[in-house]
XYZ file of C-alpha atoms in Angstrom:
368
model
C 0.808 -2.214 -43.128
C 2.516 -2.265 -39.925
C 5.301 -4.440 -39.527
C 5.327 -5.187 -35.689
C 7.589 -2.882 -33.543
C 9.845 -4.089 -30.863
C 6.813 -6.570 -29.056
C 4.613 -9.019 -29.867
C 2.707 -11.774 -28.370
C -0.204 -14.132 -28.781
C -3.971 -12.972 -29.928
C -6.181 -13.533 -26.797
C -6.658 -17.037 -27.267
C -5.668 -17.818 -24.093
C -3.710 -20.847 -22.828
C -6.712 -21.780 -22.049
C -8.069 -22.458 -25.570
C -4.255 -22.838 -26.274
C -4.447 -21.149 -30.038
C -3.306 -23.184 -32.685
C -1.688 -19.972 -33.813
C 1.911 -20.247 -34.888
C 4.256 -18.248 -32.990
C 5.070 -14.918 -33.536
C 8.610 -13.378 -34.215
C 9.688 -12.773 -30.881
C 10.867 -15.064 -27.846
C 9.552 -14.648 -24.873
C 11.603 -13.309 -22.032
C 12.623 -16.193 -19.502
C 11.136 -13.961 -16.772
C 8.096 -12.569 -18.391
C 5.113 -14.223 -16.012
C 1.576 -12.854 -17.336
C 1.146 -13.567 -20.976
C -2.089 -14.905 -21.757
C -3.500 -17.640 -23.950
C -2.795 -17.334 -27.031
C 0.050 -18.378 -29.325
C 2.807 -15.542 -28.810
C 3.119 -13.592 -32.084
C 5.315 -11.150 -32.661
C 4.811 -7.152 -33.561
C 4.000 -6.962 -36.656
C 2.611 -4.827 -38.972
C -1.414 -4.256 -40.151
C -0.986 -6.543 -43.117
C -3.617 -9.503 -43.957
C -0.600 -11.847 -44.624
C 2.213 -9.862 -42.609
C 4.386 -13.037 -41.687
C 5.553 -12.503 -38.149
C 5.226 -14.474 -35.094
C 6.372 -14.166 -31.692
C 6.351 -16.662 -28.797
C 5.850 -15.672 -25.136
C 4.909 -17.044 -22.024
C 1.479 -18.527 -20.948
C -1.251 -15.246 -20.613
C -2.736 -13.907 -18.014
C -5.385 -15.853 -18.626
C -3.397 -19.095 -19.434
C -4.830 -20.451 -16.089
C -8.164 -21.004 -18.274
C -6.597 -24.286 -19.428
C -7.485 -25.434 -15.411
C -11.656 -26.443 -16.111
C -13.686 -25.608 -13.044
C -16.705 -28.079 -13.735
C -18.625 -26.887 -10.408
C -22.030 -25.192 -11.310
C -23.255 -22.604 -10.306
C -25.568 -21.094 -11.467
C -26.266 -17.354 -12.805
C -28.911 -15.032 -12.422
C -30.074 -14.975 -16.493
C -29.213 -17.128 -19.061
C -29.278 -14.738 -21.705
C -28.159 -17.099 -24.592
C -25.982 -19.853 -26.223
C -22.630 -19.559 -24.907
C -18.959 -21.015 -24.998
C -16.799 -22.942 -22.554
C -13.124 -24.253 -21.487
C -11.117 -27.324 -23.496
C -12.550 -30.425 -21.607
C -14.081 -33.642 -22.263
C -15.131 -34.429 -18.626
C -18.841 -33.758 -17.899
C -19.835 -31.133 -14.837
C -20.252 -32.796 -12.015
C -23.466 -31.694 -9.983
C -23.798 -29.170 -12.833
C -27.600 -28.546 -13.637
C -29.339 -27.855 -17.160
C -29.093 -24.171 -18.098
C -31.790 -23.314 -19.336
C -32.269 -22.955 -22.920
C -31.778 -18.607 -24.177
C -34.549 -16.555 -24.535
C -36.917 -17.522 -27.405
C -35.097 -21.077 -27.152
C -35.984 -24.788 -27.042
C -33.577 -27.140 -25.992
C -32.140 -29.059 -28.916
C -33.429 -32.631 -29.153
C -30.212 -33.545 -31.112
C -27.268 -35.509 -30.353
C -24.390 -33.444 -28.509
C -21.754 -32.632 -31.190
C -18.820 -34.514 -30.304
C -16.685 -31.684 -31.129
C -17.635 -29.462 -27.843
C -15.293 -32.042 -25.546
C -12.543 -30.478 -27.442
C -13.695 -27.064 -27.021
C -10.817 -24.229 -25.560
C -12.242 -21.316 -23.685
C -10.424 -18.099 -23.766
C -11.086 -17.124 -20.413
C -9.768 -18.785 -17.100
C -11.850 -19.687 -14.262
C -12.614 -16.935 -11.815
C -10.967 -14.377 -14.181
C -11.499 -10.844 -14.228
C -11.327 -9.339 -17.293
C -12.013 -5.342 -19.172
C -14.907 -4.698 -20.778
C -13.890 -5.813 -24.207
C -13.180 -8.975 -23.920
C -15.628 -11.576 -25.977
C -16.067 -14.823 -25.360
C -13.999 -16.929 -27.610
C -13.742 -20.920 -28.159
C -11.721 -22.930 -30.666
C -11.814 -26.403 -31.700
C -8.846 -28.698 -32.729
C -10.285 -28.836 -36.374
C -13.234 -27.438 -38.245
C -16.903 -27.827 -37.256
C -18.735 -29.300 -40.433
C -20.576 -25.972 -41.610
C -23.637 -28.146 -40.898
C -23.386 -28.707 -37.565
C -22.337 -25.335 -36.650
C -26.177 -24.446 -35.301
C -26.299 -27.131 -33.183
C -22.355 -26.213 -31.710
C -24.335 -22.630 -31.002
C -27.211 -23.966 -29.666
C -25.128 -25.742 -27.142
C -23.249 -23.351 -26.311
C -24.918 -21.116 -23.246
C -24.117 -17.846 -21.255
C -25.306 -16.584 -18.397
C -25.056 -13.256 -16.670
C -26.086 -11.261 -13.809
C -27.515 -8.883 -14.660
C -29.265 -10.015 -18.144
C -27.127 -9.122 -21.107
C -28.172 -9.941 -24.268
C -25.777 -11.156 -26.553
C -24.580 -13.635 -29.469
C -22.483 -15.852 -31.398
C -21.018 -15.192 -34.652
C -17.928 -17.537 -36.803
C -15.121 -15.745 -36.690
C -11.810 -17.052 -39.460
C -8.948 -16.467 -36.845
C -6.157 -15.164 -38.205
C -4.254 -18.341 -37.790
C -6.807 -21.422 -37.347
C -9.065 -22.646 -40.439
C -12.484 -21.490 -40.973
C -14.609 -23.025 -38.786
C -12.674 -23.549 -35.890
C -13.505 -20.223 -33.637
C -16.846 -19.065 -32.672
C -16.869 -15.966 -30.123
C -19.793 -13.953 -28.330
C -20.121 -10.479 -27.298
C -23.045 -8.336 -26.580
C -23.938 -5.565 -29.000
C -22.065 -2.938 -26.875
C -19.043 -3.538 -24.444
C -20.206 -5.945 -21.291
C -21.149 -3.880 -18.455
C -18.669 -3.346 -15.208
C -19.370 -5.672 -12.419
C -21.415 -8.394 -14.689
C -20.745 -11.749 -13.973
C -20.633 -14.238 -16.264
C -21.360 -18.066 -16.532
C -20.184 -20.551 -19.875
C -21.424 -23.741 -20.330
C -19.971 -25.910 -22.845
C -23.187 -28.543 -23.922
C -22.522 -31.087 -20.672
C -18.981 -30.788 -20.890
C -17.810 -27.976 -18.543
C -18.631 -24.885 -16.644
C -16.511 -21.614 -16.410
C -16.933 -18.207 -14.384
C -15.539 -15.169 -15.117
C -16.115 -11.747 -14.103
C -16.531 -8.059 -15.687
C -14.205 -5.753 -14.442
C -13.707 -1.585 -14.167
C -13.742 -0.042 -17.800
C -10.841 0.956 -19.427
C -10.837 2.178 -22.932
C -7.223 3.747 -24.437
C -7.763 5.548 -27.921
C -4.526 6.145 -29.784
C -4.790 8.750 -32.173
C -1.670 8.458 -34.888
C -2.385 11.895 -36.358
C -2.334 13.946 -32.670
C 0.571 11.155 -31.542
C -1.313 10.669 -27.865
C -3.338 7.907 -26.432
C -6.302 9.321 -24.238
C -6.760 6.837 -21.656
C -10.659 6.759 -19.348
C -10.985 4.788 -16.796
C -14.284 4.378 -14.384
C -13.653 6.398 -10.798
C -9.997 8.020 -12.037
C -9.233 11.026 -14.115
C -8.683 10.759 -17.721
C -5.274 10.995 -19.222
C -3.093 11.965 -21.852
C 0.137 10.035 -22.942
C 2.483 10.862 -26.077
C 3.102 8.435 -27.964
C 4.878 7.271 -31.367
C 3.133 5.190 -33.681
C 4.129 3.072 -37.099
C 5.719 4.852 -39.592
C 4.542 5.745 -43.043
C 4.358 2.038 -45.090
C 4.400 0.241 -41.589
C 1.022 1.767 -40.036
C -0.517 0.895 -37.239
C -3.645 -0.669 -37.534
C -6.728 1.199 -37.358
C -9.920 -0.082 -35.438
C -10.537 -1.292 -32.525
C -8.620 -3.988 -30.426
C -9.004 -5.537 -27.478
C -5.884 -6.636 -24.958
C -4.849 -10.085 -25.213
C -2.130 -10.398 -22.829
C 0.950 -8.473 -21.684
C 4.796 -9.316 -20.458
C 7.402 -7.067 -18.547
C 9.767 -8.112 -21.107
C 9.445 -9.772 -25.023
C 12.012 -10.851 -27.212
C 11.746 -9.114 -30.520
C 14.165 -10.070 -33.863
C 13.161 -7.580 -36.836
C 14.583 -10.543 -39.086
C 11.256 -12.754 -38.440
C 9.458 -10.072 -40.067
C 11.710 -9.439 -43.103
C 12.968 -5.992 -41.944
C 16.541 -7.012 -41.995
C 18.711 -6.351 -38.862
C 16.206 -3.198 -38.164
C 15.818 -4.107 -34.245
C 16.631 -7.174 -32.146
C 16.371 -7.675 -28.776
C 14.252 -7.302 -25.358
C 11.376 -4.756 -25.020
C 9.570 -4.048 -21.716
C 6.133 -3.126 -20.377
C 4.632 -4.976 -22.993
C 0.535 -4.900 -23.650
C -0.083 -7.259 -26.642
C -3.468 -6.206 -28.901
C -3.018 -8.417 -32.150
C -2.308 -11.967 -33.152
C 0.128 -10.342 -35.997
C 2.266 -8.937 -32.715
C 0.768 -5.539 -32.708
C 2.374 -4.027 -28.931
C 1.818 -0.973 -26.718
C 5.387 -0.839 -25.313
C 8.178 0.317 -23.955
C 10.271 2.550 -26.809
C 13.397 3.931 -26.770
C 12.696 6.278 -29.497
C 9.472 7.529 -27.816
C 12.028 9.765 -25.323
C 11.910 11.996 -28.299
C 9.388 11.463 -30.712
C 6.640 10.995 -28.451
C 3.615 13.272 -28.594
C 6.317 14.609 -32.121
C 6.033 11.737 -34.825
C 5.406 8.528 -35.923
C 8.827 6.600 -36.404
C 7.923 2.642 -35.298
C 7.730 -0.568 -37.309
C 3.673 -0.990 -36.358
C 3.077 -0.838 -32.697
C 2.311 2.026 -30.524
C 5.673 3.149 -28.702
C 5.633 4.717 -25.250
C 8.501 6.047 -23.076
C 11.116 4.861 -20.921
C 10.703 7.551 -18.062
C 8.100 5.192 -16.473
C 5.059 6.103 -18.668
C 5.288 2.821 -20.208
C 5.620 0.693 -17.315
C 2.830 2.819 -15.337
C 0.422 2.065 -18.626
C 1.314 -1.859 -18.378
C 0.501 -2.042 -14.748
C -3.417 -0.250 -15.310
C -4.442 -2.451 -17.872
C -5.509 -5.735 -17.664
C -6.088 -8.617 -20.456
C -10.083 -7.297 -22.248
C -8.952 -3.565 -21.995
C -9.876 -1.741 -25.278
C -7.105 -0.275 -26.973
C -8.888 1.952 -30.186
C -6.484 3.242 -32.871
C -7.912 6.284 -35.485
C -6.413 8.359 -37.489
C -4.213 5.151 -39.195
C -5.323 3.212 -42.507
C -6.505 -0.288 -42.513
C -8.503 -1.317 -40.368
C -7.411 -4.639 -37.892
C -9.923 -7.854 -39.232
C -12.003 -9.318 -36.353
C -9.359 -12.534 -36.499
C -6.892 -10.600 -35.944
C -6.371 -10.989 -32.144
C -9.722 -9.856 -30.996
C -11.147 -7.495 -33.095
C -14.856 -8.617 -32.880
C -15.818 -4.615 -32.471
C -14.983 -3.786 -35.578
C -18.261 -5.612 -37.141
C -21.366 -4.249 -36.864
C -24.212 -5.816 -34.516
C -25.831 -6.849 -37.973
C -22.930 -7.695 -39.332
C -22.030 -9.569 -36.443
C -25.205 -11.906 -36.014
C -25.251 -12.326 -40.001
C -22.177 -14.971 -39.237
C -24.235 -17.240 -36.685
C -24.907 -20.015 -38.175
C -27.980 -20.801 -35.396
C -29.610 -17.264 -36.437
C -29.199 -17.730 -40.112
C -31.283 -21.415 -39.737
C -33.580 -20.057 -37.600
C -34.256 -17.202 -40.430
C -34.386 -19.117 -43.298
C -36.375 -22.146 -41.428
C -38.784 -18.767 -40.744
């Protein structure tokens, strides 16, 4: 599939849940000051076990590592959610209260949520695409993973249903990343509250809505965005053999400048070197960016090694500074579809298929 192009960067596991996702094929440009979370991998292309890595600076939302433990609380808890890494309990933080349909759990507090790393920072503002994501340092026991759920609460305002499902991450065991979305993307404006059992407390907002769909047959991305005009960019996509992925994706973080060395990807001495106005959308190093080649095969053909190429006449850079880390970036047209591990590709499931992977609804079903 597609072999990353000339950017890559880490999946949005944000510093703040600090990914224990190796790094990608590409370094990190010394002045590159908004990547997010996650490990930095490199472009690479739509392949289950594509090899390529890149590092990069901390994310955008890297400033989720910083736990706010204040409480406060939101206007509906609408169900078990996820917090930030911590093991210090919320001071002045009150109960949530248990999700619709609920009781609160009588068991012991699994150990395992003090270690818990929130993909979102405190007070962060993020697109509508962006789930809520939390890893662990090793794998919750599959028989505790109800409990993990059931201690795991979010709250909004206004109400939005939602719920957790087991994701594998592309680079963590199984086991060891649980996210939540709600069946559609979140709402603009909605703000939400994650509790961690009694360990922490984190606030993040919804922001405007921005959706990009790339269509590799047409070669243009169609960019809508609430309260603005839509519009049209040419682009260049992966070559035959080096695809980019299909589905949908969600933005992780993005750099002015990545590092990118074809050689960490085993395509030989095909590019090497710094790429700007980079948006990163996969943990295999899957890029909107800056591309030489786009100048003239933009809007013409498909001619990169995986990710979406735009051009240097200030179409890429205007592109980097719209989006924001949770934009939805939607590929069609392409082959294989990107796996919900793979970054942040939670849309790609299903509601049903979603909810059949929480371990809290499949007890409650089978207890029923």
């Amino acid at each position: 599939m597609s072999t990353h192009d000339s950017t890559s960067h880490r999946p949005l596991h944000p510093a703040d849940r600090r990914p224990l996702h190796p790094a990608d094929h590409r370094r990190p440009h010394p002045a590159a000051s908004q990547p997010h979370h996650p490990p930095v991998p490199h472009p690479h292309r739509p392949s289950g076990t594509h090899p390529r890595r890149a590092r990069t600076v901390a994310g955008v939302l890297a400033a989720a590592c910083a736990l706010v433990l204040a409480a406060t609380g939101c206007a509906a808890t609408t169900s078990s959610a996820a917090t930030e890494p911590t093991g210090r309990a919320a001071t002045g933080a009150s109960t949530p209260a248990a999700a619709p349909g609920r009781t609160a759990s009588a068991a012991p507090e699994p150990a395992v949520l003090a270690e818990a790393r929130v993909n979102v920072g405190e007070g962060a503002t993020v697109g509508v695409g962006m789930p809520i994501s939390v890893t662990f340092p090793r794998p919750v026991p599959a028989a505790q993973r109800a409990e993990v759920e059931r201690r795991l609460t979010v709250g909004t305002e206004p109400a939005v249903a939602g719920a957790w499902s087991w994701v594998k991450d592309r680079n963590l065991l199984d086991g060891q990343r649980v996210d939540y979305r709600p069946p559609v993307y979140w709402k603009p404006g909605t703000r939400v509250t994650l509790r961690v059992g009694t360990k922490a407390v984190r606030h993040f907002t919804i922001g405007r809505s921005l959706t990009a769909t790339v269509d590799v047959r047409a070669h243009t991305m169609t960019v809508r965005e609430d309260g603005r005009p839509t519009t049209r960019i040419p682009v260049t996509a992966g070559r035959p053999g080096l695809d980019t992925w299909n589905g949908t994706m969600v933005v992780l973080d993005k750099q002015p400048k990545v590092y990118m060395d074809s050689r960490t990807v085993g395509l030989g001495d095909a590019y090497h070197g710094y790429y700007a106005w980079a948006v990163h959308v996969t943990t295999s190093g899957t890029y909107v960016h800056q591309n030489p080649n786009a100048d003239t095969q933009a809007g013409r053909a498909n001619v990169t090694h995986g990710c979406v190429g735009l051009a240097t006449d200030g179409t890429a850079e205007r592109f980097y500074r719209r989006v924001i880390p949770g934009d939805v970036i939607r590929v069609t047209g392409s082959k294989e579809t990107v796996e919900a591990g793979n970054g942040y590709g939670d849309w790609n499931l299903g509601w049903s298929q979603w909810l059949a992977h929480s371990a809290l609804r499949h007890k409650d079903a089978t207890a029923g």
